[in-house]
Amino acid sequence: MPYQAQIVCLANSRKPQGKCIAGKIWGGDHHGIWVRPVSNRPQDSISDPERTCQTGQFAQLRDLLSISFSNAHGHVFQQENHVIQNPPVWVQNGQASIADLAGLVDTPLALWENNYHSYSGCNDKVPAEILLHPRPSLYLIRPQNIRVRVSAEGAYRGDRTLKARATFSYNRVNYSLIITDCDVENYYQRQGAGEYVPEGISYFTVSLGDVSNGFAYKLIAAVI
């Protein structure tokens, strides 16, 4: 039986073959519960037509979105995933303000398991063998001591693509995670290689992505 939820959009990030959209339920008995709309295709990503609202515009961060779903997804560990109804029905009902988000902040002790690092990151991945049961895979947090580093992280293997990575602290632990928020990533790529000190950031949405090469990577899915 199809069902509907209204969410405030808190993630709009790149993903293979589309976008990753996620948010928290806005209003009602389940206010503040995370929902990640997904497709039933192999990569689970949301296509541009699927994230187009009745206004003709793409869903954006802080939009209040009414979305129809067909069923829970049953992902191995991403407990928030719900399959969108086909054809998709997304209705934009205004926007939440930055101040509105204060009551939705998550306060986990840590951003999942730590002490696993990629070549360029810090505390940025979790081994697949740990991820055998449903668990939270999205948090809205208040980061501290933010820096953004832009570099060709894959240069050692011949890939000169610039990546944007945020270093920050949370609960007195240091992290360095790739930014997949499309607008923010594109902005820093245009700035060129270097290190930047951003201003005016209130929140990060951090996401535990799908498993790749034996690890799920921690990603910054939105900068708000």
Tab-separated table of N, CA, C and O in Angstrom, residues 9-128:
chain	number	residue	atom	x	y	z
A	9	CYS	N	14.145	18.621	3.245
A	9	CYS	CA	15.297	18.088	2.517
A	9	CYS	C	16.599	18.532	3.185
A	9	CYS	O	16.871	19.737	3.300
A	10	LEU	N	17.404	17.574	3.620
A	10	LEU	CA	18.656	17.846	4.319
A	10	LEU	C	19.858	17.221	3.622
A	10	LEU	O	20.970	17.264	4.155
A	11	ALA	N	19.648	16.646	2.448
A	11	ALA	CA	20.757	16.114	1.652
A	11	ALA	C	20.356	16.136	0.189
A	11	ALA	O	19.250	15.725	-0.164
A	12	ASN	N	21.261	16.635	-0.645
A	12	ASN	CA	21.060	16.692	-2.095
A	12	ASN	C	22.449	16.557	-2.711
A	12	ASN	O	23.088	17.540	-3.053
A	13	SER	N	22.899	15.328	-2.802
A	13	SER	CA	24.304	15.100	-3.134
A	13	SER	C	24.441	14.180	-4.338
A	13	SER	O	23.502	13.492	-4.737
A	14	ARG	N	25.641	14.204	-4.892
A	14	ARG	CA	25.895	13.352	-6.058
A	14	ARG	C	26.003	11.890	-5.638
A	14	ARG	O	26.418	11.551	-4.527
A	15	LYS	N	25.608	11.042	-6.570
A	15	LYS	CA	25.698	9.605	-6.378
A	15	LYS	C	25.804	8.996	-7.774
A	15	LYS	O	25.299	9.589	-8.733
A	16	PRO	N	26.453	7.847	-7.943
A	16	PRO	CA	26.503	7.250	-9.282
A	16	PRO	C	25.120	7.140	-9.919
A	16	PRO	O	24.171	6.683	-9.285
A	17	GLN	N	24.997	7.662	-11.136
A	17	GLN	CA	23.780	7.598	-11.940
A	17	GLN	C	22.638	8.449	-11.392
A	17	GLN	O	21.480	8.226	-11.739
A	18	GLY	N	22.942	9.428	-10.541
A	18	GLY	CA	21.862	10.295	-10.068
A	18	GLY	C	22.242	11.043	-8.810
A	18	GLY	O	23.384	11.444	-8.618
A	19	LYS	N	21.255	11.252	-7.946
A	19	LYS	CA	21.436	12.011	-6.723
A	19	LYS	C	21.005	11.178	-5.513
A	19	LYS	O	20.193	10.254	-5.613
A	20	CYS	N	21.555	11.559	-4.366
A	20	CYS	CA	21.083	11.043	-3.080
A	20	CYS	C	20.300	12.161	-2.407
A	20	CYS	O	20.858	13.220	-2.110
A	21	ILE	N	19.035	11.936	-2.192
A	21	ILE	CA	18.153	12.887	-1.508
A	21	ILE	C	17.777	12.277	-0.167
A	21	ILE	O	17.498	11.075	-0.075
A	22	ALA	N	17.767	13.082	0.877
A	22	ALA	CA	17.348	12.590	2.189
A	22	ALA	C	16.851	13.753	3.026
A	22	ALA	O	17.173	14.913	2.767
A	23	GLY	N	16.050	13.439	4.021
A	23	GLY	CA	15.550	14.473	4.914
A	23	GLY	C	14.883	13.863	6.134
A	23	GLY	O	14.822	12.643	6.281
A	24	LYS	N	14.388	14.755	6.978
A	24	LYS	CA	13.671	14.317	8.170
A	24	LYS	C	12.187	14.645	8.040
A	24	LYS	O	11.817	15.685	7.477
A	25	ILE	N	11.370	13.737	8.564
A	25	ILE	CA	9.922	13.958	8.528
A	25	ILE	C	9.599	15.256	9.250
A	25	ILE	O	10.130	15.534	10.333
A	26	TRP	N	8.743	16.040	8.625
A	26	TRP	CA	8.382	17.368	9.123
A	26	TRP	C	6.913	17.353	9.550
A	26	TRP	O	6.027	17.265	8.721
A	27	GLY	N	6.699	17.374	10.867
A	27	GLY	CA	5.333	17.392	11.377
A	27	GLY	C	4.809	16.002	11.708
A	27	GLY	O	5.318	14.979	11.240
A	28	GLY	N	3.775	15.969	12.541
A	28	GLY	CA	3.127	14.707	12.868
A	28	GLY	C	3.858	13.893	13.917
A	28	GLY	O	4.846	14.326	14.513
A	29	ASP	N	3.385	12.677	14.117
A	29	ASP	CA	3.914	11.805	15.174
A	29	ASP	C	5.359	11.393	14.944
A	29	ASP	O	6.065	11.034	15.904
A	30	HIS	N	5.799	11.378	13.698
A	30	HIS	CA	7.147	10.896	13.384
A	30	HIS	C	8.094	12.045	13.049
A	30	HIS	O	9.138	11.824	12.408
A	31	HIS	N	7.772	13.235	13.480
A	31	HIS	CA	8.607	14.405	13.215
A	31	HIS	C	10.060	14.133	13.627
A	31	HIS	O	10.336	13.644	14.722
A	32	GLY	N	10.981	14.428	12.706
A	32	GLY	CA	12.404	14.275	13.010
A	32	GLY	C	13.009	12.944	12.636
A	32	GLY	O	14.213	12.748	12.815
A	33	ILE	N	12.210	12.010	12.099
A	33	ILE	CA	12.739	10.705	11.682
A	33	ILE	C	13.334	10.833	10.281
A	33	ILE	O	12.729	11.409	9.380
A	34	TRP	N	14.527	10.277	10.087
A	34	TRP	CA	15.180	10.336	8.781
A	34	TRP	C	14.474	9.458	7.744
A	34	TRP	O	14.032	8.349	8.053
A	35	VAL	N	14.422	9.965	6.511
A	35	VAL	CA	13.917	9.207	5.366
A	35	VAL	C	14.853	9.488	4.186
A	35	VAL	O	15.174	10.641	3.903
A	36	ARG	N	15.278	8.427	3.522
A	36	ARG	CA	16.075	8.581	2.302
A	36	ARG	C	15.281	7.984	1.131
A	36	ARG	O	15.184	6.758	1.017
A	37	PRO	N	14.690	8.807	0.270
A	37	PRO	CA	14.000	8.273	-0.904
A	37	PRO	C	15.004	7.622	-1.861
A	37	PRO	O	16.060	8.194	-2.145
A	38	VAL	N	14.680	6.431	-2.330
A	38	VAL	CA	15.555	5.731	-3.271
A	38	VAL	C	14.715	5.146	-4.394
A	38	VAL	O	13.490	4.986	-4.277
A	39	SER	N	15.385	4.831	-5.501
A	39	SER	CA	14.740	4.122	-6.599
A	39	SER	C	14.921	2.624	-6.390
A	39	SER	O	15.615	2.196	-5.461
A	40	ASN	N	14.342	1.844	-7.278
A	40	ASN	CA	14.544	0.392	-7.193
A	40	ASN	C	15.548	-0.087	-8.233
A	40	ASN	O	15.595	-1.264	-8.567
A	41	ARG	N	16.377	0.845	-8.745
A	41	ARG	CA	17.443	0.481	-9.669
A	41	ARG	C	18.692	0.048	-8.886
A	41	ARG	O	18.785	0.300	-7.684
A	42	PRO	N	19.665	-0.579	-9.570
A	42	PRO	CA	20.821	-1.124	-8.846
A	42	PRO	C	21.559	-0.120	-7.972
A	42	PRO	O	21.992	-0.459	-6.875
A	43	GLN	N	21.728	1.133	-8.407
A	43	GLN	CA	22.453	2.111	-7.604
A	43	GLN	C	21.558	2.843	-6.596
A	43	GLN	O	22.063	3.630	-5.785
A	44	ASP	N	20.248	2.611	-6.657
A	44	ASP	CA	19.279	3.217	-5.729
A	44	ASP	C	19.149	4.733	-5.879
A	44	ASP	O	18.417	5.371	-5.123
A	45	SER	N	19.873	5.337	-6.824
A	45	SER	CA	19.911	6.799	-6.913
A	45	SER	C	18.607	7.356	-7.478
A	45	SER	O	17.818	6.657	-8.110
A	46	ILE	N	18.411	8.664	-7.223
A	46	ILE	CA	17.232	9.378	-7.706
A	46	ILE	C	17.627	10.162	-8.954
A	46	ILE	O	18.595	10.940	-8.935
A	47	SER	N	16.872	9.973	-10.034
A	47	SER	CA	17.166	10.663	-11.291
A	47	SER	C	16.608	12.083	-11.266
A	47	SER	O	15.799	12.442	-10.400
A	48	ASP	N	17.022	12.904	-12.230
A	48	ASP	CA	16.496	14.269	-12.304
A	48	ASP	C	14.975	14.294	-12.467
A	48	ASP	O	14.296	15.059	-11.765
A	49	PRO	N	14.386	13.492	-13.368
A	49	PRO	CA	12.918	13.512	-13.451
A	49	PRO	C	12.252	13.115	-12.140
A	49	PRO	O	11.202	13.657	-11.777
A	50	GLU	N	12.862	12.191	-11.406
A	50	GLU	CA	12.250	11.721	-10.159
A	50	GLU	C	12.290	12.763	-9.057
A	50	GLU	O	11.435	12.761	-8.173
A	51	ARG	N	13.263	13.682	-9.083
A	51	ARG	CA	13.344	14.710	-8.043
A	51	ARG	C	12.750	16.044	-8.497
A	51	ARG	O	12.965	17.071	-7.859
A	52	THR	N	12.003	16.005	-9.591
A	52	THR	CA	11.333	17.206	-10.074
A	52	THR	C	9.985	17.358	-9.383
A	52	THR	O	9.161	16.432	-9.387
A	53	CYS	N	9.765	18.525	-8.772
A	53	CYS	CA	8.522	18.772	-8.029
A	53	CYS	C	7.425	19.278	-8.962
A	53	CYS	O	7.648	19.527	-10.149
A	54	GLN	N	6.237	19.438	-8.398
A	54	GLN	CA	5.098	19.912	-9.183
A	54	GLN	C	5.328	21.321	-9.723
A	54	GLN	O	4.684	21.742	-10.694
A	55	THR	N	6.275	22.048	-9.148
A	55	THR	CA	6.609	23.393	-9.608
A	55	THR	C	7.460	23.374	-10.872
A	55	THR	O	7.693	24.424	-11.488
A	56	GLY	N	7.972	22.180	-11.242
A	56	GLY	CA	8.894	22.079	-12.355
A	56	GLY	C	10.339	22.248	-11.945
A	56	GLY	O	11.244	22.135	-12.779
A	57	GLN	N	10.585	22.507	-10.659
A	57	GLN	CA	11.935	22.709	-10.152
A	57	GLN	C	12.435	21.450	-9.447
A	57	GLN	O	11.649	20.670	-8.913
A	58	PHE	N	13.759	21.280	-9.444
A	58	PHE	CA	14.348	20.180	-8.689
A	58	PHE	C	14.211	20.439	-7.193
A	58	PHE	O	14.232	21.582	-6.736
A	59	ALA	N	14.087	19.363	-6.417
A	59	ALA	CA	14.114	19.469	-4.955
A	59	ALA	C	15.434	20.076	-4.506
A	59	ALA	O	16.495	19.733	-5.023
A	60	GLN	N	15.358	20.988	-3.543
A	60	GLN	CA	16.531	21.689	-3.039
A	60	GLN	C	16.619	21.534	-1.520
A	60	GLN	O	15.638	21.194	-0.848
A	61	LEU	N	17.804	21.812	-0.968
A	61	LEU	CA	17.981	21.777	0.468
A	61	LEU	C	16.982	22.698	1.153
A	61	LEU	O	16.720	23.818	0.700
A	62	ARG	N	16.433	22.219	2.243
A	62	ARG	CA	15.466	22.901	3.106
A	62	ARG	C	14.060	22.969	2.519
A	62	ARG	O	13.153	23.498	3.154
A	63	ASP	N	13.855	22.414	1.314
A	63	ASP	CA	12.494	22.314	0.786
A	63	ASP	C	11.662	21.387	1.674
A	63	ASP	O	12.169	20.372	2.175
A	64	LEU	N	10.393	21.724	1.856
A	64	LEU	CA	9.435	20.817	2.481
A	64	LEU	C	8.780	20.026	1.357
A	64	LEU	O	8.076	20.587	0.519
A	65	LEU	N	9.034	18.722	1.340
A	65	LEU	CA	8.642	17.876	0.222
A	65	LEU	C	7.676	16.785	0.674
A	65	LEU	O	7.988	16.019	1.589
A	66	SER	N	6.524	16.706	0.027
A	66	SER	CA	5.624	15.568	0.221
A	66	SER	C	5.945	14.539	-0.860
A	66	SER	O	5.876	14.847	-2.054
A	67	ILE	N	6.312	13.338	-0.426
A	67	ILE	CA	6.768	12.301	-1.349
A	67	ILE	C	5.961	11.034	-1.102
A	67	ILE	O	5.717	10.653	0.045
A	68	SER	N	5.571	10.375	-2.188
A	68	SER	CA	4.843	9.111	-2.082
A	68	SER	C	5.803	7.944	-2.255
A	68	SER	O	6.676	7.961	-3.135
A	69	PHE	N	5.635	6.927	-1.417
A	69	PHE	CA	6.511	5.757	-1.412
A	69	PHE	C	5.688	4.487	-1.633
A	69	PHE	O	4.503	4.430	-1.300
A	70	SER	N	6.374	3.465	-2.156
A	70	SER	CA	5.704	2.177	-2.361
A	70	SER	C	6.028	1.173	-1.264
A	70	SER	O	5.180	0.361	-0.891
A	71	ASN	N	7.260	1.219	-0.728
A	71	ASN	CA	7.648	0.254	0.301
A	71	ASN	C	9.003	0.640	0.899
A	71	ASN	O	9.757	1.426	0.319
A	72	ALA	N	9.276	0.051	2.078
A	72	ALA	CA	10.607	0.183	2.656
A	72	ALA	C	11.581	-0.593	1.783
A	72	ALA	O	11.239	-1.626	1.194
A	73	HIS	N	12.821	-0.119	1.715
A	73	HIS	CA	13.780	-0.666	0.762
A	73	HIS	C	14.425	-1.960	1.221
A	73	HIS	O	14.678	-2.859	0.415
A	74	GLY	N	14.719	-2.076	2.508
A	74	GLY	CA	15.373	-3.277	3.014
A	74	GLY	C	16.860	-3.320	2.753
A	74	GLY	O	17.442	-4.404	2.607
A	75	HIS	N	17.499	-2.146	2.711
A	75	HIS	CA	18.952	-2.077	2.558
A	75	HIS	C	19.628	-2.790	3.730
A	75	HIS	O	19.085	-2.841	4.832
A	76	VAL	N	20.819	-3.305	3.501
A	76	VAL	CA	21.513	-4.068	4.544
A	76	VAL	C	21.672	-3.237	5.812
A	76	VAL	O	21.405	-3.714	6.918
A	77	PHE	N	22.129	-1.979	5.697
A	77	PHE	CA	22.345	-1.185	6.913
A	77	PHE	C	21.717	0.204	6.864
A	77	PHE	O	21.511	0.811	7.908
A	78	GLN	N	21.404	0.746	5.688
A	78	GLN	CA	20.799	2.080	5.616
A	78	GLN	C	19.305	1.973	5.959
A	78	GLN	O	18.460	1.791	5.093
A	79	GLN	N	19.007	2.098	7.244
A	79	GLN	CA	17.646	1.823	7.706
A	79	GLN	C	16.630	2.873	7.252
A	79	GLN	O	15.424	2.650	7.352
A	80	GLU	N	17.089	3.993	6.726
A	80	GLU	CA	16.193	5.095	6.369
A	80	GLU	C	15.619	4.975	4.955
A	80	GLU	O	14.782	5.795	4.554
A	81	ASN	N	16.039	3.983	4.179
A	81	ASN	CA	15.702	3.948	2.755
A	81	ASN	C	14.269	3.496	2.501
A	81	ASN	O	13.818	2.471	3.019
A	82	HIS	N	13.577	4.286	1.653
A	82	HIS	CA	12.217	3.962	1.222
A	82	HIS	C	12.126	4.168	-0.281
A	82	HIS	O	12.612	5.174	-0.806
A	83	VAL	N	11.505	3.213	-0.973
A	83	VAL	CA	11.410	3.244	-2.437
A	83	VAL	C	10.278	4.190	-2.852
A	83	VAL	O	9.148	4.065	-2.368
A	84	ILE	N	10.591	5.110	-3.759
A	84	ILE	CA	9.584	6.076	-4.209
A	84	ILE	C	8.553	5.397	-5.108
A	84	ILE	O	8.830	4.412	-5.781
A	85	GLN	N	7.353	5.958	-5.084
A	85	GLN	CA	6.278	5.465	-5.937
A	85	GLN	C	6.596	5.784	-7.395
A	85	GLN	O	7.217	6.806	-7.706
A	86	ASN	N	6.179	4.923	-8.302
A	86	ASN	CA	6.369	5.131	-9.737
A	86	ASN	C	5.009	5.153	-10.430
A	86	ASN	O	4.247	4.199	-10.310
A	87	PRO	N	4.665	6.272	-11.127
A	87	PRO	CA	5.481	7.468	-11.352
A	87	PRO	C	5.641	8.288	-10.075
A	87	PRO	O	4.751	8.275	-9.208
A	88	PRO	N	6.781	8.987	-9.941
A	88	PRO	CA	7.038	9.735	-8.711
A	88	PRO	C	6.089	10.908	-8.541
A	88	PRO	O	5.677	11.538	-9.521
A	89	VAL	N	5.734	11.201	-7.296
A	89	VAL	CA	4.882	12.347	-6.970
A	89	VAL	C	5.578	13.118	-5.847
A	89	VAL	O	5.569	12.699	-4.690
A	90	TRP	N	6.224	14.228	-6.201
A	90	TRP	CA	6.909	15.070	-5.227
A	90	TRP	C	6.267	16.457	-5.254
A	90	TRP	O	6.190	17.090	-6.307
A	91	VAL	N	5.810	16.902	-4.104
A	91	VAL	CA	5.146	18.204	-4.005
A	91	VAL	C	5.945	19.086	-3.057
A	91	VAL	O	6.211	18.691	-1.909
A	92	GLN	N	6.347	20.266	-3.540
A	92	GLN	CA	7.091	21.217	-2.720
A	92	GLN	C	6.107	22.121	-1.998
A	92	GLN	O	5.244	22.737	-2.609
A	93	ASN	N	6.232	22.168	-0.643
A	93	ASN	CA	5.278	22.902	0.197
A	93	ASN	C	5.948	24.048	0.957
A	93	ASN	O	5.634	24.288	2.105
A	94	GLY	N	6.893	24.728	0.316
A	94	GLY	CA	7.605	25.813	0.984
A	94	GLY	C	8.975	25.370	1.447
A	94	GLY	O	9.476	24.317	1.039
A	95	GLN	N	9.579	26.175	2.312
A	95	GLN	CA	10.922	25.891	2.801
A	95	GLN	C	11.005	26.115	4.299
A	95	GLN	O	10.311	26.963	4.853
A	96	ALA	N	11.883	25.336	4.935
A	96	ALA	CA	12.230	25.576	6.333
A	96	ALA	C	13.380	26.579	6.380
A	96	ALA	O	14.203	26.645	5.462
A	97	SER	N	13.456	27.353	7.439
A	97	SER	CA	14.564	28.292	7.619
A	97	SER	C	15.733	27.582	8.298
A	97	SER	O	15.579	26.481	8.853
A	98	ILE	N	16.896	28.215	8.272
A	98	ILE	CA	18.044	27.670	9.002
A	98	ILE	C	17.695	27.517	10.483
A	98	ILE	O	18.020	26.507	11.116
A	99	ALA	N	17.005	28.514	11.032
A	99	ALA	CA	16.638	28.457	12.455
A	99	ALA	C	15.723	27.277	12.748
A	99	ALA	O	15.789	26.687	13.833
A	100	ASP	N	14.862	26.904	11.781
A	100	ASP	CA	13.944	25.776	11.979
A	100	ASP	C	14.680	24.462	12.198
A	100	ASP	O	14.129	23.521	12.781
A	101	LEU	N	15.909	24.374	11.709
A	101	LEU	CA	16.631	23.106	11.754
A	101	LEU	C	17.249	22.812	13.116
A	101	LEU	O	17.676	21.682	13.374
A	102	ALA	N	17.286	23.815	13.980
A	102	ALA	CA	17.950	23.629	15.282
A	102	ALA	C	17.343	22.466	16.067
A	102	ALA	O	18.058	21.735	16.767
A	103	GLY	N	16.038	22.274	15.950
A	103	GLY	CA	15.381	21.199	16.687
A	103	GLY	C	15.553	19.831	16.063
A	103	GLY	O	15.074	18.832	16.616
A	104	LEU	N	16.244	19.752	14.921
A	104	LEU	CA	16.431	18.477	14.229
A	104	LEU	C	17.854	17.932	14.344
A	104	LEU	O	18.162	16.872	13.798
A	105	VAL	N	18.712	18.641	15.071
A	105	VAL	CA	20.115	18.248	15.150
A	105	VAL	C	20.271	16.905	15.870
A	105	VAL	O	19.615	16.638	16.887
A	106	ASP	N	21.137	16.046	15.321
A	106	ASP	CA	21.468	14.768	15.941
A	106	ASP	C	22.713	14.932	16.808
A	106	ASP	O	23.598	15.737	16.495
A	107	THR	N	22.785	14.139	17.867
A	107	THR	CA	23.923	14.245	18.787
A	107	THR	C	24.521	12.876	19.099
A	107	THR	O	24.643	12.473	20.268
A	108	PRO	N	24.926	12.106	18.074
A	108	PRO	CA	25.577	10.826	18.362
A	108	PRO	C	26.916	11.068	19.056
A	108	PRO	O	27.542	12.118	18.881
A	109	LEU	N	27.378	10.091	19.800
A	109	LEU	CA	28.672	10.232	20.463
A	109	LEU	C	29.805	10.300	19.445
A	109	LEU	O	30.807	10.998	19.653
A	110	ALA	N	29.664	9.566	18.340
A	110	ALA	CA	30.679	9.558	17.284
A	110	ALA	C	29.984	9.394	15.943
A	110	ALA	O	28.822	8.958	15.879
A	111	LEU	N	30.692	9.726	14.874
A	111	LEU	CA	30.172	9.528	13.524
A	111	LEU	C	30.547	8.116	13.072
A	111	LEU	O	31.514	7.899	12.352
A	112	TRP	N	29.806	7.149	13.611
A	112	TRP	CA	30.023	5.737	13.361
A	112	TRP	C	31.398	5.296	13.897
A	112	TRP	O	32.010	6.001	14.686
A	113	GLU	N	31.841	4.128	13.516
A	113	GLU	CA	33.113	3.614	14.019
A	113	GLU	C	34.282	4.447	13.480
A	113	GLU	O	34.310	4.803	12.298
A	114	ASN	N	35.228	4.736	14.357
A	114	ASN	CA	36.393	5.530	13.965
A	114	ASN	C	37.649	4.663	13.861
A	114	ASN	O	37.610	3.455	14.030
A	115	ASN	N	38.737	5.329	13.542
A	115	ASN	CA	40.071	4.713	13.421
A	115	ASN	C	40.259	3.901	12.149
A	115	ASN	O	41.163	3.053	12.072
A	116	TYR	N	39.430	4.168	11.134
A	116	TYR	CA	39.623	3.616	9.799
A	116	TYR	C	39.770	4.800	8.847
A	116	TYR	O	38.867	5.639	8.736
A	117	HIS	N	40.911	4.861	8.147
A	117	HIS	CA	41.246	6.041	7.356
A	117	HIS	C	41.548	5.660	5.908
A	117	HIS	O	42.239	4.657	5.656
A	118	SER	N	41.078	6.466	4.963
A	118	SER	CA	41.483	6.305	3.570
A	118	SER	C	42.840	6.978	3.356
A	118	SER	O	43.406	7.592	4.269
A	119	TYR	N	43.365	6.906	2.144
A	119	TYR	CA	44.670	7.486	1.820
A	119	TYR	C	44.695	8.983	2.126
A	119	TYR	O	45.682	9.505	2.653
A	120	SER	N	43.608	9.701	1.818
A	120	SER	CA	43.568	11.155	1.999
A	120	SER	C	42.673	11.600	3.144
A	120	SER	O	42.636	12.788	3.457
A	121	GLY	N	41.945	10.679	3.761
A	121	GLY	CA	40.958	11.050	4.769
A	121	GLY	C	41.375	10.705	6.178
A	121	GLY	O	42.451	10.157	6.435
A	122	CYS	N	40.479	11.022	7.094
A	122	CYS	CA	40.689	10.724	8.508
A	122	CYS	C	39.356	10.293	9.111
A	122	CYS	O	38.357	11.025	8.991
A	123	ASN	N	39.326	9.102	9.694
A	123	ASN	CA	38.080	8.570	10.273
A	123	ASN	C	36.935	8.646	9.258
A	123	ASN	O	35.816	9.038	9.587
A	124	ASP	N	37.220	8.221	8.018
A	124	ASP	CA	36.255	8.450	6.939
A	124	ASP	C	35.681	7.186	6.314
A	124	ASP	O	35.024	7.259	5.272
A	125	LYS	N	35.884	6.016	6.944
A	125	LYS	CA	35.293	4.807	6.366
A	125	LYS	C	35.044	3.764	7.456
A	125	LYS	O	35.620	3.831	8.546
A	126	VAL	N	34.153	2.818	7.127
A	126	VAL	CA	33.775	1.743	8.052
A	126	VAL	C	33.852	0.426	7.286
A	126	VAL	O	33.309	0.311	6.186
A	127	PRO	N	34.506	-0.604	7.846
A	127	PRO	CA	34.604	-1.889	7.147
A	127	PRO	C	33.232	-2.530	6.931
A	127	PRO	O	32.356	-2.486	7.798
A	128	ALA	N	33.076	-3.147	5.770
A	128	ALA	CA	31.796	-3.763	5.423
A	128	ALA	C	31.389	-4.852	6.405
A	128	ALA	O	30.196	-5.046	6.659
